[in-house]
XYZ file of C-alpha atoms in Angstrom:
699
model
C -22.912 -56.101 -0.061
C -19.696 -58.788 -2.209
C -16.748 -56.490 -2.227
C -16.990 -57.289 -6.859
C -20.298 -55.606 -5.693
C -19.148 -52.782 -4.026
C -16.456 -51.646 -6.370
C -18.198 -51.885 -9.095
C -20.697 -49.835 -7.914
C -17.859 -47.339 -6.747
C -16.595 -47.760 -11.355
C -20.110 -47.300 -12.027
C -20.647 -43.955 -9.241
C -16.352 -43.036 -10.882
C -17.291 -43.501 -14.858
C -21.010 -41.583 -13.961
C -19.237 -38.118 -12.259
C -16.362 -38.619 -15.063
C -19.724 -38.383 -17.507
C -21.444 -35.759 -15.611
C -18.212 -33.402 -16.382
C -17.826 -34.295 -19.779
C -21.521 -33.393 -20.282
C -20.277 -30.614 -18.342
C -17.822 -29.549 -20.473
C -19.707 -29.817 -24.175
C -22.667 -27.724 -22.869
C -20.215 -24.979 -23.280
C -20.509 -22.737 -26.226
C -16.336 -22.124 -26.604
C -15.484 -19.077 -28.956
C -11.297 -18.675 -30.550
C -11.851 -15.553 -31.094
C -12.618 -14.617 -27.629
C -9.505 -13.126 -25.551
C -11.915 -14.654 -21.946
C -12.677 -17.452 -23.449
C -11.622 -18.872 -26.721
C -13.287 -22.185 -26.618
C -17.650 -19.618 -26.288
C -18.719 -19.392 -30.312
C -21.175 -16.937 -28.703
C -18.360 -13.957 -27.366
C -20.286 -10.953 -27.475
C -22.822 -13.099 -24.692
C -18.974 -12.908 -22.475
C -18.068 -9.277 -23.359
C -21.157 -7.848 -22.034
C -20.853 -10.247 -18.448
C -16.899 -8.260 -18.807
C -18.954 -5.023 -19.457
C -21.336 -5.506 -16.230
C -18.542 -6.931 -14.075
C -16.668 -3.110 -15.281
C -19.796 -0.596 -15.033
C -20.913 -2.710 -11.238
C -17.598 -2.297 -9.671
C -16.919 1.625 -11.038
C -20.354 2.487 -9.829
C -19.694 1.190 -6.764
C -16.593 2.589 -5.920
C -16.113 5.734 -8.311
C -16.821 8.338 -5.194
C -13.485 7.192 -3.617
C -12.266 9.080 -6.349
C -12.937 12.041 -3.456
C -11.881 10.544 -0.985
C -8.406 11.787 0.919
C -5.818 10.208 3.036
C -6.201 8.543 5.129
C -2.493 8.526 6.375
C -2.256 4.840 6.651
C 0.665 3.668 4.651
C -1.014 6.293 1.847
C 0.790 9.229 3.322
C 3.875 7.349 2.494
C 3.764 6.652 -1.524
C 2.407 10.038 -1.346
C 3.879 12.072 0.184
C 7.709 10.595 1.862
C 8.115 9.481 -1.965
C 6.959 13.513 -3.395
C 10.176 14.363 -5.239
C 10.683 10.880 -7.198
C 7.378 10.568 -7.931
C 6.961 14.376 -9.080
C 7.293 15.183 -13.177
C 9.358 17.143 -14.288
C 8.851 19.466 -18.086
C 9.861 20.723 -20.489
C 9.639 24.390 -21.966
C 7.191 24.144 -23.538
C 4.734 23.165 -20.709
C 5.196 19.761 -21.332
C 6.625 16.142 -19.772
C 10.512 16.167 -19.369
C 9.843 11.771 -21.104
C 13.684 11.330 -20.895
C 12.900 12.857 -17.205
C 10.395 9.666 -16.174
C 12.228 6.723 -18.304
C 14.601 7.450 -15.858
C 13.064 7.199 -12.537
C 11.040 4.266 -13.696
C 14.539 3.128 -14.479
C 15.532 3.487 -11.160
C 12.902 2.528 -9.469
C 13.768 -1.397 -10.140
C 17.095 -0.521 -8.712
C 15.020 0.458 -5.104
C 13.128 -1.218 -2.871
C 9.536 0.225 -0.694
C 9.888 0.756 2.935
C 13.152 -2.021 4.276
C 13.931 -4.383 2.495
C 10.495 -5.651 0.091
C 11.440 -5.422 -3.997
C 7.720 -3.716 -5.596
C 9.331 -2.610 -8.694
C 5.734 -2.597 -10.334
C 3.469 -0.571 -7.023
C 6.467 2.451 -7.424
C 6.152 2.843 -11.075
C 2.350 2.909 -10.819
C 2.357 5.788 -8.149
C 4.774 7.415 -10.637
C 2.945 7.033 -13.270
C -0.182 8.494 -11.035
C 1.865 11.498 -9.948
C 2.461 12.520 -14.113
C -1.338 11.696 -14.555
C -2.119 14.001 -11.967
C -0.772 18.349 -13.398
C -1.653 19.658 -9.558
C 0.634 16.568 -8.769
C 3.408 19.802 -7.623
C 2.015 22.651 -8.485
C -0.976 23.209 -5.857
C -0.553 25.309 -3.067
C -2.475 23.109 -0.620
C 0.244 19.450 -0.977
C -0.091 16.503 -3.347
C -3.443 15.761 -1.012
C -5.866 17.380 -2.250
C -4.858 16.347 -5.542
C -5.325 11.971 -4.564
C -7.843 11.657 -6.940
C -5.654 10.766 -9.718
C -4.128 7.687 -7.364
C -7.699 6.374 -7.010
C -8.619 6.676 -9.930
C -5.684 4.111 -10.787
C -7.197 1.829 -7.058
C -10.919 1.474 -9.393
C -9.176 0.509 -12.080
C -6.953 -1.975 -11.149
C -10.039 -3.244 -9.512
C -11.957 -2.564 -12.543
C -9.995 -5.110 -14.572
C -8.647 -7.731 -11.718
C -12.897 -8.390 -11.746
C -12.871 -8.790 -15.401
C -9.837 -11.369 -15.511
C -11.709 -13.107 -12.820
C -14.189 -14.029 -14.647
C -11.867 -14.898 -17.529
C -9.801 -16.331 -16.056
C -13.117 -19.066 -14.496
C -14.138 -19.124 -18.690
C -10.814 -20.145 -19.475
C -10.960 -22.948 -16.782
C -13.931 -24.379 -18.249
C -16.547 -23.323 -16.014
C -19.823 -22.294 -17.380
C -20.323 -18.431 -18.552
C -23.364 -17.834 -15.903
C -21.390 -19.713 -13.075
C -18.201 -17.402 -14.007
C -20.577 -14.232 -14.217
C -21.557 -14.609 -10.412
C -18.833 -15.845 -8.982
C -17.116 -12.880 -10.634
C -19.074 -10.114 -9.842
C -18.992 -11.472 -6.527
C -15.826 -10.775 -6.495
C -16.201 -7.492 -7.664
C -18.701 -6.551 -5.464
C -17.377 -8.871 -1.994
C -16.504 -6.666 1.179
C -12.899 -8.529 2.076
C -11.762 -7.599 -0.596
C -12.951 -3.184 -0.781
C -9.652 -2.298 0.808
C -7.749 -3.015 -1.792
C -10.352 -1.025 -4.507
C -10.782 2.014 -1.483
C -8.228 2.297 -0.075
C -4.328 3.293 -1.781
C -1.757 1.214 0.604
C -4.968 -1.755 -0.709
C -2.914 -1.116 -4.307
C -0.446 -3.547 -4.219
C -2.595 -6.906 -3.613
C -5.424 -5.773 -6.779
C -1.810 -4.786 -9.296
C -0.674 -7.715 -8.379
C -3.801 -9.876 -8.345
C -4.926 -8.088 -12.126
C -0.627 -9.141 -13.803
C -1.760 -13.109 -12.177
C -5.281 -13.561 -13.782
C -3.580 -12.377 -17.054
C -1.161 -14.167 -16.735
C -2.780 -17.570 -15.569
C -5.241 -16.949 -18.590
C -3.202 -17.030 -21.220
C -1.357 -20.056 -19.679
C -4.383 -21.702 -20.377
C -4.460 -20.885 -23.816
C -1.112 -21.935 -24.534
C -2.656 -24.805 -23.260
C -5.739 -25.306 -26.271
C -2.737 -24.621 -29.388
C -1.012 -26.595 -31.313
C 1.325 -26.226 -33.934
C -0.985 -27.810 -37.142
C -1.769 -25.261 -38.663
C 0.998 -21.558 -39.594
C -1.623 -19.269 -37.667
C -2.682 -21.805 -34.401
C 2.103 -21.906 -34.471
C 2.374 -17.820 -34.275
C -0.955 -17.586 -32.068
C 0.865 -19.662 -29.500
C 3.956 -18.156 -29.862
C 2.309 -14.312 -29.097
C 0.267 -16.365 -26.028
C 4.261 -17.677 -24.891
C 5.936 -14.088 -25.096
C 2.493 -12.904 -23.114
C 2.427 -14.986 -20.120
C 6.605 -14.415 -20.366
C 5.891 -9.892 -20.366
C 2.934 -10.406 -17.405
C 4.476 -13.589 -15.191
C 7.593 -11.214 -15.197
C 5.249 -7.623 -14.574
C 3.696 -10.431 -11.210
C 6.826 -11.725 -9.414
C 8.045 -7.906 -10.182
C 5.568 -6.709 -8.681
C 5.141 -8.891 -4.965
C 7.936 -11.381 -3.939
C 4.930 -13.571 -3.497
C 4.716 -14.652 -6.523
C 8.032 -16.562 -5.917
C 5.153 -19.458 -5.783
C 3.306 -19.312 -8.852
C 4.833 -21.861 -9.678
C 3.935 -24.167 -7.436
C 0.827 -23.201 -8.449
C 1.361 -24.141 -12.179
C 2.692 -27.593 -10.363
C -0.471 -28.323 -9.318
C -2.351 -26.842 -12.448
C -0.665 -29.102 -14.684
C -1.205 -32.036 -12.237
C -4.391 -31.911 -10.725
C -6.674 -29.909 -12.825
C -4.768 -30.266 -16.331
C -3.894 -33.957 -15.034
C -0.953 -34.152 -17.903
C 1.914 -35.382 -16.536
C 5.190 -33.913 -17.650
C 7.689 -35.551 -15.418
C 7.310 -38.652 -17.388
C 9.791 -37.831 -20.065
C 12.662 -37.917 -16.661
C 11.368 -42.230 -17.190
C 11.942 -42.354 -21.121
C 8.195 -41.637 -21.634
C 6.697 -39.760 -24.764
C 5.771 -36.065 -24.332
C 2.188 -35.101 -25.395
C 1.826 -31.553 -27.152
C 1.216 -30.008 -23.317
C 3.582 -31.345 -21.258
C 5.546 -29.692 -23.756
C 4.104 -26.946 -23.157
C 4.413 -27.551 -19.703
C 8.627 -27.564 -19.573
C 8.854 -24.561 -21.914
C 6.504 -22.622 -19.134
C 8.518 -23.723 -16.504
C 11.876 -22.842 -17.766
C 10.363 -19.546 -18.586
C 9.542 -18.741 -15.189
C 12.543 -20.520 -14.448
C 15.260 -17.755 -16.956
C 13.212 -14.862 -15.003
C 12.437 -16.009 -11.976
C 16.155 -16.128 -11.995
C 16.867 -13.025 -13.237
C 14.870 -11.769 -10.872
C 16.541 -13.469 -7.652
C 20.597 -13.085 -8.805
C 20.026 -9.358 -10.526
C 17.873 -7.544 -10.331
C 16.225 -8.239 -6.637
C 19.775 -8.877 -4.947
C 20.813 -5.173 -5.893
C 18.965 -3.578 -5.109
C 17.830 -4.758 -1.264
C 21.835 -4.991 -0.601
C 22.762 -3.626 2.373
C 19.259 -3.059 3.273
C 18.468 -5.639 6.750
C 14.630 -5.714 6.969
C 13.612 -5.323 10.914
C 10.761 -7.400 10.195
C 10.723 -10.759 11.774
C 10.396 -13.737 8.803
C 10.586 -17.209 9.432
C 8.839 -19.587 12.104
C 8.657 -17.200 14.619
C 6.575 -15.185 13.094
C 4.413 -17.949 11.224
C 3.468 -19.086 15.048
C 2.249 -15.500 15.848
C 0.024 -16.065 11.921
C -1.255 -19.002 11.387
C -4.429 -17.569 12.996
C -4.720 -14.951 9.766
C -6.202 -18.998 7.445
C -9.303 -20.110 9.549
C -9.466 -16.394 9.545
C -9.507 -15.061 6.837
C -11.648 -18.039 5.185
C -14.653 -16.863 7.719
C -14.140 -13.083 6.849
C -14.642 -14.992 3.026
C -17.622 -16.622 3.914
C -19.041 -14.057 6.178
C -18.028 -10.693 6.112
C -19.325 -9.346 9.634
C -16.383 -7.082 11.136
C -15.127 -5.459 8.421
C -11.304 -3.555 8.757
C -8.928 -2.891 6.413
C -6.145 -4.345 9.783
C -8.457 -6.298 10.954
C -6.752 -8.275 14.270
C -7.687 -12.347 14.891
C -11.409 -12.291 16.872
C -13.450 -14.961 17.936
C -16.008 -14.688 15.582
C -14.328 -15.302 12.670
C -12.272 -17.724 13.590
C -15.329 -20.245 14.528
C -15.781 -19.179 11.412
C -13.617 -20.262 9.341
C -12.785 -23.572 10.983
C -16.538 -24.232 11.406
C -16.737 -23.318 7.189
C -13.268 -25.756 6.326
C -14.903 -28.576 8.243
C -17.920 -28.367 6.324
C -15.950 -28.308 2.738
C -14.145 -31.164 4.308
C -17.238 -33.246 5.183
C -18.692 -31.947 1.588
C -15.562 -33.302 -0.145
C -15.163 -36.972 1.496
C -19.072 -37.101 1.769
C -19.256 -37.782 -2.536
C -17.983 -39.458 -5.015
C -19.476 -36.990 -7.345
C -16.498 -34.732 -6.345
C -13.246 -33.736 -9.119
C -10.615 -33.107 -6.185
C -7.722 -33.059 -8.159
C -8.998 -30.216 -9.727
C -10.539 -29.092 -5.962
C -6.742 -29.937 -4.937
C -5.748 -27.289 -7.710
C -7.982 -24.419 -5.963
C -7.308 -25.395 -2.712
C -2.989 -24.620 -3.959
C -3.904 -21.450 -4.832
C -5.047 -19.953 -1.751
C -2.686 -21.288 0.245
C 0.292 -21.127 -2.069
C -0.871 -17.021 -2.863
C -1.475 -16.723 1.390
C 0.944 -18.462 3.149
C 4.230 -16.800 1.964
C 2.720 -13.497 3.809
C 2.095 -15.925 6.536
C 6.124 -15.846 7.548
C 6.682 -12.401 7.564
C 5.794 -10.234 11.898
C 5.620 -6.518 10.793
C 7.491 -5.103 13.535
C 5.514 -2.685 15.697
C 2.021 -4.341 15.103
C 1.121 -6.309 17.627
C -1.253 -3.919 19.939
C -1.835 -2.544 16.274
C -3.823 -5.244 13.751
C -2.743 -9.331 13.371
C -3.323 -9.796 9.509
C -4.584 -7.671 5.803
C -7.380 -8.029 4.150
C -6.691 -6.785 1.237
C -3.978 -9.650 1.112
C -7.068 -11.969 -0.217
C -7.590 -10.240 -2.817
C -6.052 -12.795 -4.442
C -6.064 -16.590 -3.014
C -9.857 -15.787 -2.512
C -9.581 -16.941 -6.217
C -8.627 -20.602 -4.533
C -11.673 -19.900 -3.019
C -14.215 -19.479 -4.864
C -12.649 -23.119 -7.862
C -13.948 -25.394 -4.065
C -17.309 -24.095 -3.995
C -18.023 -24.468 -7.870
C -16.333 -27.781 -8.100
C -18.498 -27.971 -4.671
C -21.530 -26.774 -6.861
C -21.060 -29.166 -9.300
C -20.463 -31.905 -7.299
C -24.693 -30.991 -5.591
C -25.717 -30.711 -8.633
C -26.028 -26.575 -7.418
C -26.745 -24.966 -10.642
C -27.472 -20.826 -11.614
C -29.676 -22.115 -14.277
C -32.388 -23.135 -11.740
C -35.204 -20.266 -9.700
C -33.882 -21.465 -6.505
C -29.585 -20.688 -7.050
C -30.796 -17.979 -8.973
C -32.253 -16.086 -6.524
C -30.074 -17.393 -3.275
C -26.518 -16.121 -5.436
C -28.962 -12.625 -6.409
C -29.446 -12.021 -2.504
C -25.545 -13.153 -1.406
C -24.975 -10.373 -3.615
C -26.697 -7.739 -3.094
C -25.854 -9.020 0.765
C -22.527 -8.171 -0.413
C -23.119 -5.068 -2.476
C -24.433 -2.928 0.767
C -22.028 -4.087 2.794
C -18.860 -2.600 0.414
C -21.056 0.066 -0.316
C -20.859 1.278 3.420
C -17.376 0.230 4.054
C -15.350 2.597 1.340
C -17.111 5.586 3.378
C -14.453 3.634 7.188
C -11.948 5.403 4.201
C -13.186 8.345 3.766
C -9.558 10.534 5.680
C -8.488 9.761 8.530
C -11.341 10.166 10.807
C -13.269 8.115 9.500
C -10.084 5.724 8.650
C -8.988 5.642 12.221
C -11.769 6.535 13.888
C -13.759 3.420 12.520
C -10.927 1.592 14.453
C -11.731 2.540 16.946
C -15.285 2.061 16.935
C -14.666 -2.304 16.230
C -10.872 -2.431 18.598
C -12.131 -0.382 21.541
C -9.459 -1.677 23.839
C -6.072 -1.325 21.394
C -4.570 2.117 21.872
C -3.945 2.339 18.409
C -7.015 3.022 16.436
C -6.571 6.339 19.432
C -3.232 7.502 19.071
C -3.917 8.325 15.131
C -6.932 9.402 15.248
C -6.058 11.720 17.953
C -3.511 13.118 15.201
C -6.328 13.318 12.564
C -8.255 16.072 15.368
C -4.969 17.947 16.789
C -4.647 18.438 12.493
C -7.652 20.271 12.232
C -7.387 22.696 16.064
C -9.879 19.837 17.436
C -7.200 19.458 20.679
C -9.037 19.258 23.356
C -11.119 16.087 21.540
C -7.262 15.548 20.673
C -6.009 15.555 23.959
C -8.442 13.282 24.872
C -7.743 10.552 22.948
C -4.186 10.894 23.814
C -5.249 10.260 26.944
C -6.931 6.996 26.928
C -4.757 5.012 24.443
C -1.892 6.006 26.759
C -3.742 4.436 29.124
C -4.366 1.614 27.014
C -0.980 1.817 26.622
C 1.590 2.830 28.967
C 4.201 1.721 27.191
C 3.841 3.315 23.197
C 6.052 6.303 23.783
C 3.896 8.035 20.659
C 1.238 8.928 22.363
C 2.838 10.733 24.754
C 5.724 11.941 21.621
C 2.209 13.519 20.156
C 0.729 15.268 23.455
C 4.418 16.600 23.617
C 3.948 18.093 20.248
C 0.074 19.101 21.629
C 1.471 20.887 25.262
C 4.003 23.519 22.609
C 1.461 24.237 20.542
C -0.703 25.179 23.345
C 2.127 26.935 25.072
C 1.602 24.154 27.729
C 5.593 23.288 28.165
C 5.291 21.653 31.584
C 3.028 19.281 30.344
C 5.514 19.019 27.507
C 8.310 18.381 29.166
C 7.194 16.005 31.305
C 5.079 13.533 28.084
C 8.244 14.397 26.700
C 9.984 12.288 29.827
C 7.792 9.209 29.771
C 8.490 8.697 26.682
C 12.529 9.464 26.696
C 11.799 6.735 29.337
C 10.283 4.023 27.664
C 12.778 4.937 24.112
C 15.890 7.127 25.335
C 17.360 6.832 21.369
C 14.458 7.929 19.870
C 15.040 11.383 17.673
C 11.466 13.422 17.898
C 10.954 13.045 22.007
C 14.746 14.771 22.556
C 13.374 17.502 20.014
C 10.487 17.957 21.849
C 12.030 18.003 24.854
C 14.590 20.201 24.228
C 12.361 22.699 22.556
C 9.833 22.858 25.042
C 13.365 23.942 26.863
C 14.185 26.624 24.760
C 10.410 28.581 24.304
C 11.104 28.468 28.501
C 14.382 30.037 27.914
C 16.380 27.409 29.393
C 19.015 27.486 26.495
C 21.104 25.468 28.005
C 18.881 22.657 29.020
C 17.581 22.439 25.840
C 21.129 21.898 23.355
C 21.686 18.123 24.168
C 18.503 17.221 23.304
C 17.954 19.335 20.111
C 21.310 17.735 19.081
C 20.587 14.551 20.082
C 17.090 15.117 18.063
C 18.415 16.547 15.126
C 21.250 13.851 14.946
C 19.101 11.005 14.682
C 16.454 12.505 12.810
C 18.457 14.954 10.448
C 15.847 17.219 9.775
C 16.669 20.296 8.776
C 13.739 22.671 10.491
C 15.014 20.910 13.485
C 19.072 21.739 12.662
C 18.003 25.990 11.582
C 16.308 25.606 15.744
C 19.050 24.093 17.337
C 21.173 26.998 14.808
C 18.983 29.777 16.643
C 19.565 27.418 20.761
C 23.296 27.836 19.535
C 23.046 32.033 19.910
C 21.555 32.197 22.364
C 23.868 30.261 23.483
C 26.569 31.534 22.916
C 27.983 29.332 20.905
C 27.988 30.897 17.672
C 30.942 28.625 16.145
C 28.896 25.879 16.325
C 25.551 27.543 14.714
C 28.496 29.246 11.706
C 29.457 25.871 10.948
C 25.724 24.330 11.262
C 24.040 26.362 9.577
C 26.431 26.154 7.068
C 25.967 22.970 7.124
C 22.483 23.425 5.620
C 23.223 26.033 2.849
C 25.127 23.677 1.192
C 21.191 21.814 1.079
C 19.509 24.670 2.005
C 20.849 27.335 -0.425
C 18.453 30.073 -0.099
C 16.528 29.657 3.330
C 16.307 32.989 4.505
C 15.867 32.553 7.724
C 19.811 30.307 7.744
C 20.511 34.165 5.758
C 19.820 35.734 8.334
C 21.069 33.920 11.241
C 24.288 32.885 10.095
C 24.560 36.530 10.010
C 23.767 38.153 13.840
C 26.937 34.730 14.217
C 29.006 36.616 12.331
C 27.681 40.183 14.097
C 28.906 38.304 17.072
C 31.873 36.804 16.178
C 33.056 39.764 14.466
C 32.772 40.373 10.931
C 30.997 42.940 10.709
C 30.577 43.648 7.265
C 30.101 40.099 6.287
C 27.582 40.159 9.661
C 25.831 42.956 7.687
C 25.431 40.800 3.912
C 24.167 37.867 5.104
C 21.289 40.328 6.886
C 20.998 42.802 4.372
C 21.013 38.776 1.198
C 18.784 36.910 4.573
C 15.818 40.575 3.270
C 17.160 40.234 -0.565
C 15.754 37.471 -0.298
C 12.743 36.921 1.090
C 11.324 41.252 1.378
C 8.839 39.391 2.982
C 10.699 38.283 5.667
C 9.388 39.262 9.218
C 12.516 38.311 11.196
C 15.144 39.450 8.604
C 14.198 43.134 8.937
C 13.930 43.262 12.426
C 17.796 41.051 12.640
C 18.401 43.498 10.623
C 17.657 47.457 12.728
C 18.685 45.245 15.804
C 22.338 45.220 13.848
C 22.060 48.396 12.885
C 21.459 49.638 16.176
C 24.282 47.962 17.926
C 26.793 49.332 14.733
C 25.553 52.644 15.983
C 24.060 53.477 12.677
C 20.122 54.341 13.438
C 20.111 56.077 9.671
C 19.698 53.649 7.714
C 17.436 51.869 9.689
C 14.629 54.070 7.354
C 15.432 53.006 4.378
C 15.365 49.857 5.122
C 11.800 49.971 7.018
C 11.165 51.430 3.451
C 12.172 48.954 1.833
C 9.600 46.768 4.053
C 6.582 48.778 3.002
C 6.879 48.399 -0.300
C 6.919 44.258 0.750
C 3.888 44.866 2.357
C 5.262 43.680 6.203
C 3.605 43.873 8.836
C 5.236 44.286 12.641
C 4.605 43.538 15.641
C 3.682 46.871 17.968
C 7.141 44.997 19.544
C 9.012 46.388 16.826
C 6.740 49.468 16.104
C 7.377 50.738 19.504
C 10.973 50.894 18.357
C 10.827 52.786 15.550
C 9.888 55.447 17.171
C 11.654 55.758 19.345
C 14.922 54.797 17.261
C 13.320 57.726 14.899
C 12.119 55.914 12.432
C 8.478 57.528 12.667
């Protein structure tokens, strides 16, 4: 074939590709009134599709509202931040809105975890707590009212799924294609953690804001200033874009890469050239829009980086590995995640790198590359946009490696929530190139089969988030050679009083990883709770041999010595634990150790400090009275001892301490009155105390 014929054939193919794309565009029925696709004339069809997606997402995950916590970060968001999140009420039992507004404002000045600045995530939990009237009233703790938190996760997945569909429609893809991929997003197993696990919320929250911002941004290009109405609408879209870009940026740091995705959209998808202004060429309306959008992002980004975030992270050191060192540990996330997007085998919220997903990912990448190269009909520029979306929203996470997770997980499935849209864009473009049309029975049947398989997988997978036993049991089943699962599954059994199984799991974990101090710490606690002090001492010493500065291991060792009556040996370890952890309950037991070792002044000083933060604690007050008595302050001691039972009339040990005080001050006649007070309060004394009272003529 001659060069001229080849050139002519190539030009014909290129021209035909442009005609095919134009034909596809002409097949669309656009409407100026649909929030999702302004160019679709039959907006009711689009709305029906949105309703189907919303109902599918809701009914798929509504059962998760009954799920308890799994105790993998969700306990931090719900329990550790309880004091900040809990609502305050006015005298008429309505929520104090001034306090809520103050907390929302404060959320922009603090971080989550270490230096991660995610105020919108914090605000979402704050609103959850305020929507639950039982958050701070449930006597069994907020862990029993977590349904409200799960409900928000479902809501975010519903809205996110709708706007992914809307995003595809707004990009000009056919309604049916957009609907199928919107449903695929709704039902994809890899996104199940974001919908079912409270801790996976950040990525669904982010994807919701980003997809809305992007849909609004696309609409900016669909209007010009020829009429007052279009001018007003365009101004409204600018404001909406700025608002949702702001929310996105304040949800997760990865959005600093949104400008690169925007640039890829302008250059590769729209094929505009706003940079021609740099060589003195005139810009068209769309190119001017691009510069305005860029200016909006610059202003908001500068405020975020130099003002609010800078103040929030000031003085905070992030312990995680950040940079290329982290990347070279995380880079296999790319093939692993691609493999799981297409073949979600071994679904788990926090997976480790495994050969099947990685090999599958490489193979699928190679197949996609081959399909792109082999066809002259592919819109490679639009595929580049999809690739940019996937990489720019995923790559930042590869440059952070969370500390102490090498024996736990390598990446998080829910991080695919936003990047997966880029993969969808690539696949849709390949389908167009190879004329795979969902209006044909074969293609539609395959699509429905995939949706059915993925939906069934998600339905069964979500059960692994039904409480800590299911969650950690799933990890042990999937990764039986990793010790972390045994640690947390052991905790799940221990809190339920299933000591034997808990001990077995801890010991198995210790065999797999003898350097995991937490396994020995938990075994030490288990033995403390079951009265096996020698074994508890042994386990705590093992933990301290790994980390001599661990506060809990130190305290547990001191506690075990205390229970054995070796008070002098317990003191230094208890002191180390209290100094490192600052736990008030530990400090109370340390005060008792001081008492038994004759360190009365140290005990009084410790109790006085504790009273500043726990002013009405009857244990602290009563124990202070005992120490003051030993120091010779009789009158003051009696004031504290009687004050303890006045504050807590049901505090049995307070009465016993007061009985001993009256015996030692030769006032046994006062015991009868105290006993009558205790009886009126319904206090039940052990047999030893009752025998003591009989011997002193009280009974």
